[in-house]
mmCIF file of C-alpha atoms in Angstrom:
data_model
loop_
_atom_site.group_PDB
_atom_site.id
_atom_site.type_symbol
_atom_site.label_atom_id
_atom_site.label_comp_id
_atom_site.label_asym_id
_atom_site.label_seq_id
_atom_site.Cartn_x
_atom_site.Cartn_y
_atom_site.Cartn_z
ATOM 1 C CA UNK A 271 -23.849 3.921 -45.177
ATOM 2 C CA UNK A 272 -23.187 7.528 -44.393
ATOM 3 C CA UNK A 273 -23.550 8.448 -40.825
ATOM 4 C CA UNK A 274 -26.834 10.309 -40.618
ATOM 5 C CA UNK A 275 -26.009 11.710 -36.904
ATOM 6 C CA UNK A 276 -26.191 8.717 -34.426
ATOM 7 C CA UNK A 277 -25.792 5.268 -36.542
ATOM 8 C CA UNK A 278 -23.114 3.751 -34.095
ATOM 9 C CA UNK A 279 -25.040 5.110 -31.208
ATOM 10 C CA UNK A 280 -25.609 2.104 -28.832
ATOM 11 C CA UNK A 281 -29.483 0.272 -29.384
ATOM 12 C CA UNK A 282 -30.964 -2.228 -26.895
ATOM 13 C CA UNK A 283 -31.826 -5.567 -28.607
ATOM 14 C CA UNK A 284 -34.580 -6.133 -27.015
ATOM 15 C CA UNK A 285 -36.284 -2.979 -27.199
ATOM 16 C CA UNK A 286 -34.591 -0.584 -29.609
ATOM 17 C CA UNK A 287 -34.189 2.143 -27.798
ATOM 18 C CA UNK A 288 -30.998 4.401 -28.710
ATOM 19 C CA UNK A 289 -29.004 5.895 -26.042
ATOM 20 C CA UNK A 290 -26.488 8.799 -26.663
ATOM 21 C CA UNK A 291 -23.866 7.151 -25.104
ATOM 22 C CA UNK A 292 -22.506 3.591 -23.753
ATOM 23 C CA UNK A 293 -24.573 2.440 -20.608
ATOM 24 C CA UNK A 294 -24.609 -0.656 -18.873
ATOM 25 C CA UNK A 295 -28.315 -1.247 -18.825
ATOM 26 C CA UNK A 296 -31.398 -0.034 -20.492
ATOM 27 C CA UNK A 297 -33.850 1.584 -18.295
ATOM 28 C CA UNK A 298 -37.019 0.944 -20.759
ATOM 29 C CA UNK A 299 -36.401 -2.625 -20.120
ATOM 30 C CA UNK A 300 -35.685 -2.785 -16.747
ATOM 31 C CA UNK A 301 -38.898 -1.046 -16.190
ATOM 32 C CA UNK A 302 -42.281 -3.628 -15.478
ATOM 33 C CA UNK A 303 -43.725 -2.932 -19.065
ATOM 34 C CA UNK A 304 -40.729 -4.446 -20.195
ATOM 35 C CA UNK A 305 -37.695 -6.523 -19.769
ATOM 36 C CA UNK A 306 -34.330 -7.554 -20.180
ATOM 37 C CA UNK A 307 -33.411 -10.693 -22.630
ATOM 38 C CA UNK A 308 -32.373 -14.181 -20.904
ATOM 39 C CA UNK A 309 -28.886 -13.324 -22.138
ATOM 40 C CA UNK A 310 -28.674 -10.015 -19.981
ATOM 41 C CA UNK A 311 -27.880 -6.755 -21.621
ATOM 42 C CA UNK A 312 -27.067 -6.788 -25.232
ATOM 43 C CA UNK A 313 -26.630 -3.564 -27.674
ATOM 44 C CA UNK A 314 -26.227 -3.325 -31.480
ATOM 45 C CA UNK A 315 -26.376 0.214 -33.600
ATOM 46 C CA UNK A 316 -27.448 0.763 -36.893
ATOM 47 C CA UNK A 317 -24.266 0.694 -38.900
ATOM 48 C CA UNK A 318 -24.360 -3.179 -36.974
ATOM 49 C CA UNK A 319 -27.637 -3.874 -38.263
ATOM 50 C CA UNK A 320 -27.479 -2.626 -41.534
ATOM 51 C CA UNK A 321 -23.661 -5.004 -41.652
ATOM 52 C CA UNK A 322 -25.951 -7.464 -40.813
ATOM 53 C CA UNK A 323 -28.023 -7.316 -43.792
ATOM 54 C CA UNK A 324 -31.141 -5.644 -42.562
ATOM 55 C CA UNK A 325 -33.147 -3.299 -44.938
ATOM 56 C CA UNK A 326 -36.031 -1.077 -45.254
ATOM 57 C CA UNK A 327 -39.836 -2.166 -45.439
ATOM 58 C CA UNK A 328 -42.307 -0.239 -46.927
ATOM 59 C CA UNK A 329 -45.809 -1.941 -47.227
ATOM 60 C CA UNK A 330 -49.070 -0.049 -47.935
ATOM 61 C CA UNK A 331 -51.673 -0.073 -44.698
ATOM 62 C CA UNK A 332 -54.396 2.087 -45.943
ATOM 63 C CA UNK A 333 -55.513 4.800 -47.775
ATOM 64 C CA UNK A 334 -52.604 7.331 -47.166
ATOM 65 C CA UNK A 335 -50.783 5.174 -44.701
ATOM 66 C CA UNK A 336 -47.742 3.304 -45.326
ATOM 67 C CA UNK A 337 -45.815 1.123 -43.476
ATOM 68 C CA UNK A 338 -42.135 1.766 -42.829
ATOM 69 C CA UNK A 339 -40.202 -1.147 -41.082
ATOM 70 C CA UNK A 340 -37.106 -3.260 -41.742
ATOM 71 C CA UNK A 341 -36.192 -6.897 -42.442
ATOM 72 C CA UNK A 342 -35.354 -9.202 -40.710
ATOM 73 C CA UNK A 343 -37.377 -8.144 -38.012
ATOM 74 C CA UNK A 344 -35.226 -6.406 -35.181
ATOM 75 C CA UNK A 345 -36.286 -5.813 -31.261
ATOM 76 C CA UNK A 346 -40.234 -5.307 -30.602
ATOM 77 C CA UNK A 347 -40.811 -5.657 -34.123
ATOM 78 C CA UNK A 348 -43.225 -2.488 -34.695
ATOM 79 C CA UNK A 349 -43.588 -0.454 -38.009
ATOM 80 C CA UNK A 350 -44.102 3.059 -38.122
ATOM 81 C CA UNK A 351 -46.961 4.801 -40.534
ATOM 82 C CA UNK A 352 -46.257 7.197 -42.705
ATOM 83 C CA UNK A 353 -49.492 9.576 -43.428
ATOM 84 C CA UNK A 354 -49.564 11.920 -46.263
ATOM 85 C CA UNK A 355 -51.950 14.440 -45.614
ATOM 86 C CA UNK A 356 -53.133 17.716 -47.020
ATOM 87 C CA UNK A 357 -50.722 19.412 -44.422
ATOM 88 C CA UNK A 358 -47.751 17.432 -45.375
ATOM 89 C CA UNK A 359 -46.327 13.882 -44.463
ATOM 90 C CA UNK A 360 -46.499 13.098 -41.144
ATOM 91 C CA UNK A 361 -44.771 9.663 -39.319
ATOM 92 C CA UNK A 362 -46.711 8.252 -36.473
ATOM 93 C CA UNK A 363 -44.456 6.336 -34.105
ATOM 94 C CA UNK A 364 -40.868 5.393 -35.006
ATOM 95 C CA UNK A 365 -38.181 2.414 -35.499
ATOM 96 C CA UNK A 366 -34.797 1.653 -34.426
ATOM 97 C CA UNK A 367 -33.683 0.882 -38.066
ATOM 98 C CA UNK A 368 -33.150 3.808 -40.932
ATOM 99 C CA UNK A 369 -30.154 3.981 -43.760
ATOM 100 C CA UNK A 370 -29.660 6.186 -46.705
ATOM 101 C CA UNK A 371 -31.980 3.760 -49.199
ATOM 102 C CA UNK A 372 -35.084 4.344 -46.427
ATOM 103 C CA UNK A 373 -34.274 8.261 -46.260
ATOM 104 C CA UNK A 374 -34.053 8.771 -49.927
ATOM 105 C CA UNK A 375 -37.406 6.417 -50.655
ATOM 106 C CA UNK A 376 -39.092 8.438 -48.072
ATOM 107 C CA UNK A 377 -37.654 11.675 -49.289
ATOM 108 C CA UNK A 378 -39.348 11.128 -52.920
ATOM 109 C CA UNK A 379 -42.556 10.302 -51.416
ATOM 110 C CA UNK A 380 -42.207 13.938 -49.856
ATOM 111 C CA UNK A 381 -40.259 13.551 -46.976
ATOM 112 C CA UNK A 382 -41.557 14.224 -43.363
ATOM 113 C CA UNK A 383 -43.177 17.529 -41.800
ATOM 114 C CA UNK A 384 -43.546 16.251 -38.137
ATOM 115 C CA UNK A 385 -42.835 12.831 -36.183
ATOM 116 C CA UNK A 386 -45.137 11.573 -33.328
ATOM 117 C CA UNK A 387 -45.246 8.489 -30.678
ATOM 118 C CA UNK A 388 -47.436 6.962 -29.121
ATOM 119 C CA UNK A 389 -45.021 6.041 -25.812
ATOM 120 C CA UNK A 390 -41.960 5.019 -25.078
ATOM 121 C CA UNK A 391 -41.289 1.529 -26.160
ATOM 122 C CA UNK A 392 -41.283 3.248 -29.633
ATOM 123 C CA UNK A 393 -38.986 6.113 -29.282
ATOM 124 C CA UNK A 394 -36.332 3.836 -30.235
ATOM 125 C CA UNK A 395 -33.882 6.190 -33.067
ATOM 126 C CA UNK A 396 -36.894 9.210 -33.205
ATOM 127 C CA UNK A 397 -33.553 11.158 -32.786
ATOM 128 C CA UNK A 398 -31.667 9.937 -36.366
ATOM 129 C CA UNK A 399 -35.140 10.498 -38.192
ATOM 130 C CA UNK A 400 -35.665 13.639 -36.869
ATOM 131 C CA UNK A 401 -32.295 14.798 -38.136
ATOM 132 C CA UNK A 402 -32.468 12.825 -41.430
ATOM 133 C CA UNK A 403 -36.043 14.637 -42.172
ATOM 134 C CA UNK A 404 -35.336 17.971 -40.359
ATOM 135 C CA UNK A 405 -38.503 16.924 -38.206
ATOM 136 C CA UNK A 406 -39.955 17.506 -35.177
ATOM 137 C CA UNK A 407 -40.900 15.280 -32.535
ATOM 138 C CA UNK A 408 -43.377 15.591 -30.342
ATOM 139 C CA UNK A 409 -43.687 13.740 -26.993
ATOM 140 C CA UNK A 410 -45.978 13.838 -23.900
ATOM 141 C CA UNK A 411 -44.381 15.960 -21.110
ATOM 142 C CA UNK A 412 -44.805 13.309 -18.837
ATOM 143 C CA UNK A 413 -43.074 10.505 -20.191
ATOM 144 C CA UNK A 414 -39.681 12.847 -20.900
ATOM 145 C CA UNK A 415 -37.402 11.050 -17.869
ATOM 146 C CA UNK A 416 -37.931 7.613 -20.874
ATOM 147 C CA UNK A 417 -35.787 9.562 -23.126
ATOM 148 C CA UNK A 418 -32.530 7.800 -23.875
ATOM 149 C CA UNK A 419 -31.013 10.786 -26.479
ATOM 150 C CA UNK A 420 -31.831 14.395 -25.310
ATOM 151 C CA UNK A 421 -32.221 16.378 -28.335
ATOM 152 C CA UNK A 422 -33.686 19.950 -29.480
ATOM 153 C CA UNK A 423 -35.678 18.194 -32.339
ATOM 154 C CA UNK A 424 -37.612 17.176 -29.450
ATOM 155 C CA UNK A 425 -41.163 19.303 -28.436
ATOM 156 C CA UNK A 426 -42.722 18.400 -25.045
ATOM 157 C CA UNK A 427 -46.625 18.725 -25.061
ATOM 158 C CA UNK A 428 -48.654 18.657 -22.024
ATOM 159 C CA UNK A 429 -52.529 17.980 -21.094
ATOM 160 C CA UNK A 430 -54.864 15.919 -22.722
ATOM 161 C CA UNK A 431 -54.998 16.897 -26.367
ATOM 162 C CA UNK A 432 -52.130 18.708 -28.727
ATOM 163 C CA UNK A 433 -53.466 19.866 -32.379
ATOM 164 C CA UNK A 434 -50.652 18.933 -34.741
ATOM 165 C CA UNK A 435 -52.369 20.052 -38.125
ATOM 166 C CA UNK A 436 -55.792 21.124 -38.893
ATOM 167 C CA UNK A 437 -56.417 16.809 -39.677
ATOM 168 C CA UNK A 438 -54.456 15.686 -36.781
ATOM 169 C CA UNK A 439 -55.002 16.055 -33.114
ATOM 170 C CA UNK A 440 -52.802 14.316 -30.525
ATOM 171 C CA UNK A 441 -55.077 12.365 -27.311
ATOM 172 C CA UNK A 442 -53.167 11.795 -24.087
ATOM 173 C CA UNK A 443 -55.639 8.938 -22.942
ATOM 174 C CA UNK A 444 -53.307 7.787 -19.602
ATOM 175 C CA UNK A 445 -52.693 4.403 -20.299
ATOM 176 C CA UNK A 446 -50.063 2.040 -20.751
ATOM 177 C CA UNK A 447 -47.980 4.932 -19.922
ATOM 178 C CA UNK A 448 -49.142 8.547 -18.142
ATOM 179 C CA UNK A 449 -47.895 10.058 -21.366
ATOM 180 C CA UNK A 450 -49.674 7.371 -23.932
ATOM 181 C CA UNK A 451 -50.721 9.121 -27.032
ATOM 182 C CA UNK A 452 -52.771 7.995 -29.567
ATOM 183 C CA UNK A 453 -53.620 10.388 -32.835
ATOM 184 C CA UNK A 454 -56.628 11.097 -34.406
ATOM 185 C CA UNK A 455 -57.252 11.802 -38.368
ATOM 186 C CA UNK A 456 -59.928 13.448 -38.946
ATOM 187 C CA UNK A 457 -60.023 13.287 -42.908
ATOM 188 C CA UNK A 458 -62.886 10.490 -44.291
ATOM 189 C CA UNK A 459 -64.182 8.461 -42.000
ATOM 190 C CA UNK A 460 -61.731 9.309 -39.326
ATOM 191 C CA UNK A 461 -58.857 7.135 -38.288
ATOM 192 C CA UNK A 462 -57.018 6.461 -34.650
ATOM 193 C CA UNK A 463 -53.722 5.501 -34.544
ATOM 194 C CA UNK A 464 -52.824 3.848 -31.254
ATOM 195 C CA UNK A 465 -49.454 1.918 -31.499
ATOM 196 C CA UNK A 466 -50.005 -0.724 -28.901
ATOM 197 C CA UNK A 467 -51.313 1.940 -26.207
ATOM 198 C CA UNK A 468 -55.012 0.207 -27.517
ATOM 199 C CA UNK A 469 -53.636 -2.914 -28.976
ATOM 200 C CA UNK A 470 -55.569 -4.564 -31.930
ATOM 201 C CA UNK A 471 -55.752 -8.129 -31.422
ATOM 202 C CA UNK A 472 -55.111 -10.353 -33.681
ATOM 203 C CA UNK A 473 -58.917 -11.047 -34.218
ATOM 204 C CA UNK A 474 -59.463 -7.421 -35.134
ATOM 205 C CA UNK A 475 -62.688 -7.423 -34.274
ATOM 206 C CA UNK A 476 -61.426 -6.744 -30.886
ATOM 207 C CA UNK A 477 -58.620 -4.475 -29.218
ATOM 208 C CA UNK A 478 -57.193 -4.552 -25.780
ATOM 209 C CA UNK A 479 -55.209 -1.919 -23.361
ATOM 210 C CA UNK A 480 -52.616 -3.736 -20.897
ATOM 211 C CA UNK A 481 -50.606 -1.549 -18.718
ATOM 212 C CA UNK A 482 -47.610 -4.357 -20.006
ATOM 213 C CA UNK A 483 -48.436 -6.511 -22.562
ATOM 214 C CA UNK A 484 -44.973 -8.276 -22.225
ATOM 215 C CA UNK A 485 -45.454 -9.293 -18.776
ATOM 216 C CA UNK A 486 -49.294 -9.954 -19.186
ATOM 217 C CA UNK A 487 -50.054 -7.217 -16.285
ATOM 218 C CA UNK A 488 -53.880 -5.816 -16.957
ATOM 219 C CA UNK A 489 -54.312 -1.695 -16.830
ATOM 220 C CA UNK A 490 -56.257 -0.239 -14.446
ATOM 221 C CA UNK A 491 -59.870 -0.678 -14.875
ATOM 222 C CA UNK A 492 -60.774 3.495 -13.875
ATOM 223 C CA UNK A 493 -58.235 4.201 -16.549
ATOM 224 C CA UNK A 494 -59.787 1.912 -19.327
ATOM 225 C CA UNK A 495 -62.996 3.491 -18.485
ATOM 226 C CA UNK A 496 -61.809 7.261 -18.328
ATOM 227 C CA UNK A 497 -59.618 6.185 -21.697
ATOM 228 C CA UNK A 498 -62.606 4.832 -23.104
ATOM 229 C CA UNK A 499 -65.134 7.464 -22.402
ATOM 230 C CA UNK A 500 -62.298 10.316 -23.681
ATOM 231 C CA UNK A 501 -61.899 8.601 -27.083
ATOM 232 C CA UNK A 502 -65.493 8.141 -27.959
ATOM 233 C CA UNK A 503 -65.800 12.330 -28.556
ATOM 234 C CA UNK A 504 -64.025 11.240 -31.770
ATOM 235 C CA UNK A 505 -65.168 9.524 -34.764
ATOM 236 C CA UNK A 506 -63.096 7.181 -36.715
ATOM 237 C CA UNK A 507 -63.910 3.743 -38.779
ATOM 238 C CA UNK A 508 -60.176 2.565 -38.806
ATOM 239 C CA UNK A 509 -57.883 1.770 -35.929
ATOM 240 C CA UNK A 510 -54.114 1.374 -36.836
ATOM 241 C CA UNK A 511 -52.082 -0.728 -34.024
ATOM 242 C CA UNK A 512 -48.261 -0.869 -33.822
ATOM 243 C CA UNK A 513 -48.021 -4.279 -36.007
ATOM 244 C CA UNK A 514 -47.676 -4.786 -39.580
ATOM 245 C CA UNK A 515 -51.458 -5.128 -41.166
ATOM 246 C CA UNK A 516 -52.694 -5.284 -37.009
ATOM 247 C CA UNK A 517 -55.750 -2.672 -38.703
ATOM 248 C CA UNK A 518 -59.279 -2.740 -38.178
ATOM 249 C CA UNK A 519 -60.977 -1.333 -41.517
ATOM 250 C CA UNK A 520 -64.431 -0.933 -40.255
ATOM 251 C CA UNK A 521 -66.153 -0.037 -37.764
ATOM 252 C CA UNK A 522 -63.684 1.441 -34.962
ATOM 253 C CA UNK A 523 -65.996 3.655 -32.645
ATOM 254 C CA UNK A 524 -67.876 0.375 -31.605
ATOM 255 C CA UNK A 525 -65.216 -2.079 -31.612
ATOM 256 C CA UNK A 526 -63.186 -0.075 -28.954
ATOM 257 C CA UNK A 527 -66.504 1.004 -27.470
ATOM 258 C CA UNK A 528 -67.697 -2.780 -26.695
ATOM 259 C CA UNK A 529 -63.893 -3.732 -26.147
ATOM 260 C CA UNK A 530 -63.586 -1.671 -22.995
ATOM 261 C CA UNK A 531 -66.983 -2.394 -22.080
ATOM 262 C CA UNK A 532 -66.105 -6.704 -22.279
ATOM 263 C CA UNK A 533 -62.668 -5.451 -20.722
ATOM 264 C CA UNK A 534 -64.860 -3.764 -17.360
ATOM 265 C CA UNK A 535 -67.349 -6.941 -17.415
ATOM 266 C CA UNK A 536 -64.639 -9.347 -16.571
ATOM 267 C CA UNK A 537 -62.702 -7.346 -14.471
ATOM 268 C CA UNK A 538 -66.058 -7.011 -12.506
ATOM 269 C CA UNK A 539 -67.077 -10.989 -13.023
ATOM 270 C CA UNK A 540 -69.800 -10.156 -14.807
ATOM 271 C CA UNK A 541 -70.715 -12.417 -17.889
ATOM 272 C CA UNK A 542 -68.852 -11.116 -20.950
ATOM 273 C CA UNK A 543 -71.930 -10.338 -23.022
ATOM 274 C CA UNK A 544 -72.903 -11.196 -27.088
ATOM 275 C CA UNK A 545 -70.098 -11.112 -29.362
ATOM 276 C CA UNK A 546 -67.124 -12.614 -27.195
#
């Protein structure tokens, strides 16, 4: 595998985030959201990985959307989504794996005009596929102290909202992380993409914000509200989570809308209402 820029770069096992040199620890999972494996510490790269025998995925996850992973499944396990728009392809979120097979697949399906991620736990090698695709990232401003590989591919927005493209605006909804970001498409029926910063369950008729969903600690119930009541200006059917085929296909507006309202009834002790 040719070295794209960073593939013997150190990654964190557990979470996949890529550092730009050796360290003894990984500050993403010493953090609360996260944590560090029973076996302590343990790093890997890509060139390790790919040894290994992992490879690309690439999996279809809607209209326009496709899923770009690899096999066997490595640290938290996410895929990112590849969107090809009228502006150009665009990758929402990222993943610690990438070779020259993933870069030239993705590369005839018109490469990439811009990355984006939702928070931290997915910045994992953003660096390698911004260089790869000549891409840049963009990042909430305030979660820049997560970054593990300081980069100029790397664009800092601040506030609430960021328009990418004329389809795609960026929503700072301040959970999970103060820099959480989920995106909003605004071609069709409208689509959010959310990583795990509003999780879709596993029963997608429902989703769920945690501030950790590793460690099973609940978000603040003024911030599910404010997150809420922000993300209802928009209109969208779908919701894309962080998990392969973890998609609601119909129906998003009041499935996040009676999510965070069941969400505020418990936290309150009030009965959870029809539907639960």
């Amino acid at each position: 595998m040719a070295d794209i820029t960073g593939s013997t770069l150190p990654l964190c096992r557990t979470c996949g985030t890529q550092y730009a040199t050796p360290r003894p620890d990984c500050p993403v999972c010493l953090d609360e959201r996260q944590y560090v494996g029973h076996d302590g510490q343990q790093w890997t790269s890509r060139a390790e990985l790919r040894a290994d025998g992992h490879h690309g995925r690439f999996e279809e996850q809607g209209p326009d959307v496709l899923g770009i992973g690899c096999t066997p499944e490595f640290a938290i396990g996410q895929r990112a989504l590849l969107l090809r728009t009228a502006s150009g392809n665009v990758l929402w979120d990222c993943v610690p794996y990438l070779d020259d097979e993933v870069i030239r697949e993705v590369r005839e399906l018109g490469g990439i005009t811009a990355i984006a991620i939702s928070h931290p736990h997915f910045y994992s090698a953003m660096v390698d596929w911004a260089h790869a695709f000549d891409a840049p990232v963009h990042l909430h401003e305030a979660d820049r102290r997560w970054v593990g590989r300081p980069d100029p591919a790397l664009h800092f927005w601040s506030g609430r909202t960021h328009q990418l493209t004329d389809e795609l605006t960026l929503v700072n909804p301040g959970v999970h992380f103060p820099g959480s970001t989920v995106m909003h498409w605004n071609a069709g029926q409208g689509a959010l993409f959310t990583g795990d910063v509003v999780n879709v369950c596993p029963d997608r008729r429902w989703v769920t914000i945690m501030y950790s969903y590793a460690n099973h600690i609940p978000e603040r119930p003024d911030a599910v509200r404010a997150a809420g009541e922000l993300l209802a200006g928009y209109r969208f059917d779908r919701i894309y989570g962080a998990w392969w085929d973890r998609v609601v296909t119909a129906g998003g507006n009041e499935i996040l809308a009676r999510s965070v309202d069941r969400y505020l009834r418990f936290e309150q002790g009030l009965p959870a209402g029809s539907g639960s």
